[in-house]
Amino acid sequence: MLTERHREIAGQIWVIANRLRGPYRPPQYRLVMLPMIVLRRLDCLLAPSKDAVIKEHTRLKAAGTPASAVPRLLTKIVDKERTQPLYNVSPYTFEKLLADSENIAPNLVAYINGFSDTARRIFEKFKFSDQIEKLDSSNRLYAIVQAMAGVDLHPDRIGNIEMGYIFEHLVMRFNEQANEEAGDHFTPREVIRLMTHLVYTGEEDVYKPGVFREIYDPACGTGGMLSISEETVRAGNARANLALYGQEYNDESWAICCSDMLIKDEETDHIVLGDTLGDGKTSDGFPGRQFHYLLANPPFGVEWKDQQKVVEKEAKELGFSGRFGAGLPAINDGSLLFLQHMISKMKDPPEKGGEGSKIAIVFNGSPLFSGDAGSGPSNIRRWIIENDWLDAIVALPDQLFYNTGIFTYVWLVTNRKAAERRGKVQLIDGTRFFAKMKKSLNNKRNELTEAQIARLTEIYGNFQDGERETLLIDGKPESRVVSRIFENREFGFLKVTVERPLRLNFEATPERIARLDEQSAFAALATSKKRKDVKAVEAEEEAGRQAQDAIRAMLGRLAGKGRYMGREVFEADLEAAAKRAGVKLPAPLKKAIFAALGERDPKAEICRDGKGRPEPDAELRDTENVPLPPGTALPLPIGFGPDQLNEKLVTAMRPAIDAYVAAEVLPHVPDAWVDYAKTKVGYEIPINRHFYVYKPPRRLSEIEADIQALEGEIAGLLKGLVG
């Protein structure tokens, strides 16, 4: 958590940032301060070995040492145990930069250019050289360097996890100034701690000394997921061999993450800059690679139009051989694309000779239920659940993130479920597990305590249906169920289309005959298809108007017949009247007459087609969601995507559909039937419904007493005003 010491340092840096006011607006402070913080941290780290590195560099150059060997040799001067190149061969430090105020700008550029390749690339991605020029021209550079020189950011004083908290706090404040979107937020460190605790629960192998495990975050931001994952594992297994991998599309976030990895002596090549989903220029940075653990907080509620062309092409051409075979979510939220991507990165499960993988990902509520049956989001849920990969979902409190106050959910997905978890999904209600912060940070007003993280982890590990917890509800302690266990099939349903017969009466009243003008087939009679010959157009339109008048007159002769309660009898009389009047009625025109002269009437006879089958009434059409019955074998016998043949599905599920309709539909509408050809499969996870607790409304007498008390109070106030 952000301690007072961290707040003090972050506050000190913010004070320095405010010196930029004038040439920079507050939302632009980050352009200077984030690279300056990284530079100062590297300066503190390398200061003790600075003279020795310069001396060795001079010696190596004089000796004609091959350029390829220099980085490794200089890095060993910094730290004999170090493997990732990190050094600076310029003569400068912050202290020496300040000694030559007149040349601070070119000297600072030379200082940055003196770093090893990876460190230089970090500052290139920050585009820091542009800011140095602007700072110098506005006479701010010396003051900022001087102020930062007084901030001790050495890793021995501020560890990498602690530095992550400080970066998080500052970035949050910068984002607040810049009015960032809700989807562009940084994950609070306590949420990451919860995710890592959940992911590594039940993972006995990760705590074996010497074990090798790969951890991956496809939307790694500044690297919080990776850093805290490493911290969590090493807390229980100091001898674990961990390889951290990540990808980030934002240059600035990538630079922060890469600097953190560099300082920790981790593989910086494992942090890839680019768009994980693919934007046409960059793509998946680790094609063909699989990982043991995968954690992410991808952008949610954010459009994926920039990736649409690449993603749709992959889905169409590769199907399940690619990443997006199950389906695509709505264009306004691409978070489920990241989960599909992560699933494609899972190692083979144990039953296929692999080690399997485990995923933790943060979502908003949309992936739980968005999309109708058969849609992309529903099919993605179906694919995950029917493959028995969904392990658990933990509902988190609202107001937990800095730039959005919405409720969020941690999904745990794995292809190596423990035996007791197979075929089941655990839902955990953690919405009441929070502590109010003493001071809110933008939208963040709640936080998870270490005790609450431990308790939620324990509930997950217990895997008990109906486990209860005493929680504060409206300020009062109350026992609530916080864990529910469900079979996979309980999240699935069949969306069946229920039809009702079309019943129409017909009557040739003036009002109904007048409706013919609204029918396109009738109106088209007086519309010419000719274009160039004006006389021909006029003649054709006149002939059409005469035909319309003839039809109106013919229908008027049916007025004496009164109201027809069946279409069949009306049609016979209509054809006879048309024959007597010499009027031709092709099918489109007859249909127009039916539409104009017919009205829905529940007492009328059923309209039937040429084979005697009832015609459905589109206005009475309804759908029913039929739960998958106990014992349903998964996966269901129907493919993914639109226009899938469902004959096998209907054959397997017809007894359940018919039983449901007989019990729930026919008692209310006996003339209904099911159009089996339209049956679709849907999956949703209504987590809130499963933890809903009904509270009866207060007695009317209590409400009345409150109203009377308020009325009396208002009367007293008014009396005081009048007096």
Coordinates of C-alpha atoms in Angstrom, one line a residue, residues 24 28-36 38-39 108-109 112-113 118-136 141 248-256 273:
Y24 CA 3.6 23.3 -19.7
Q28 CA 1.7 17.8 -19.8
Y29 CA 3.8 17.5 -16.7
R30 CA 4.1 13.8 -17.2
L31 CA 6.1 14.4 -20.4
V32 CA 8.9 15.8 -18.3
M33 CA 8.5 14.2 -14.9
L34 CA 8.2 10.5 -15.8
P35 CA 11.4 10.3 -17.8
M36 CA 13.1 12.6 -15.2
V38 CA 13.6 7.2 -14.4
L39 CA 16.7 9.2 -15.1
L108 CA 22.1 16.2 -20.4
V109 CA 21.7 14.9 -23.9
I112 CA 21.5 10.1 -21.8
N113 CA 23.5 9.1 -24.9
T118 CA 18.2 -0.5 -23.7
A119 CA 18.4 2.5 -21.4
R120 CA 18.8 4.9 -24.4
R121 CA 15.8 3.3 -26.1
I122 CA 13.7 3.9 -23.0
F123 CA 14.4 7.7 -23.2
E124 CA 13.8 7.6 -26.9
K125 CA 10.3 6.2 -26.3
F126 CA 9.7 8.9 -23.7
K127 CA 10.7 11.4 -26.5
F128 CA 12.7 13.2 -23.8
S129 CA 15.1 15.0 -26.1
D130 CA 12.1 17.1 -27.3
Q131 CA 11.4 18.1 -23.7
I132 CA 15.0 19.0 -22.9
E133 CA 15.0 21.5 -25.7
K134 CA 11.7 23.0 -24.6
L135 CA 12.8 23.1 -20.9
D136 CA 16.1 24.8 -21.8
L141 CA 15.8 22.8 -17.2
E248 CA 2.3 -2.7 -24.0
Y249 CA 1.2 -0.4 -26.9
N250 CA 1.8 2.9 -25.1
D251 CA 5.3 4.2 -25.5
E252 CA 5.4 5.9 -22.1
S253 CA 4.0 2.9 -20.1
W254 CA 6.4 0.6 -22.0
A255 CA 9.4 2.8 -21.0
I256 CA 8.4 2.8 -17.3
L273 CA 6.3 -2.6 -27.6

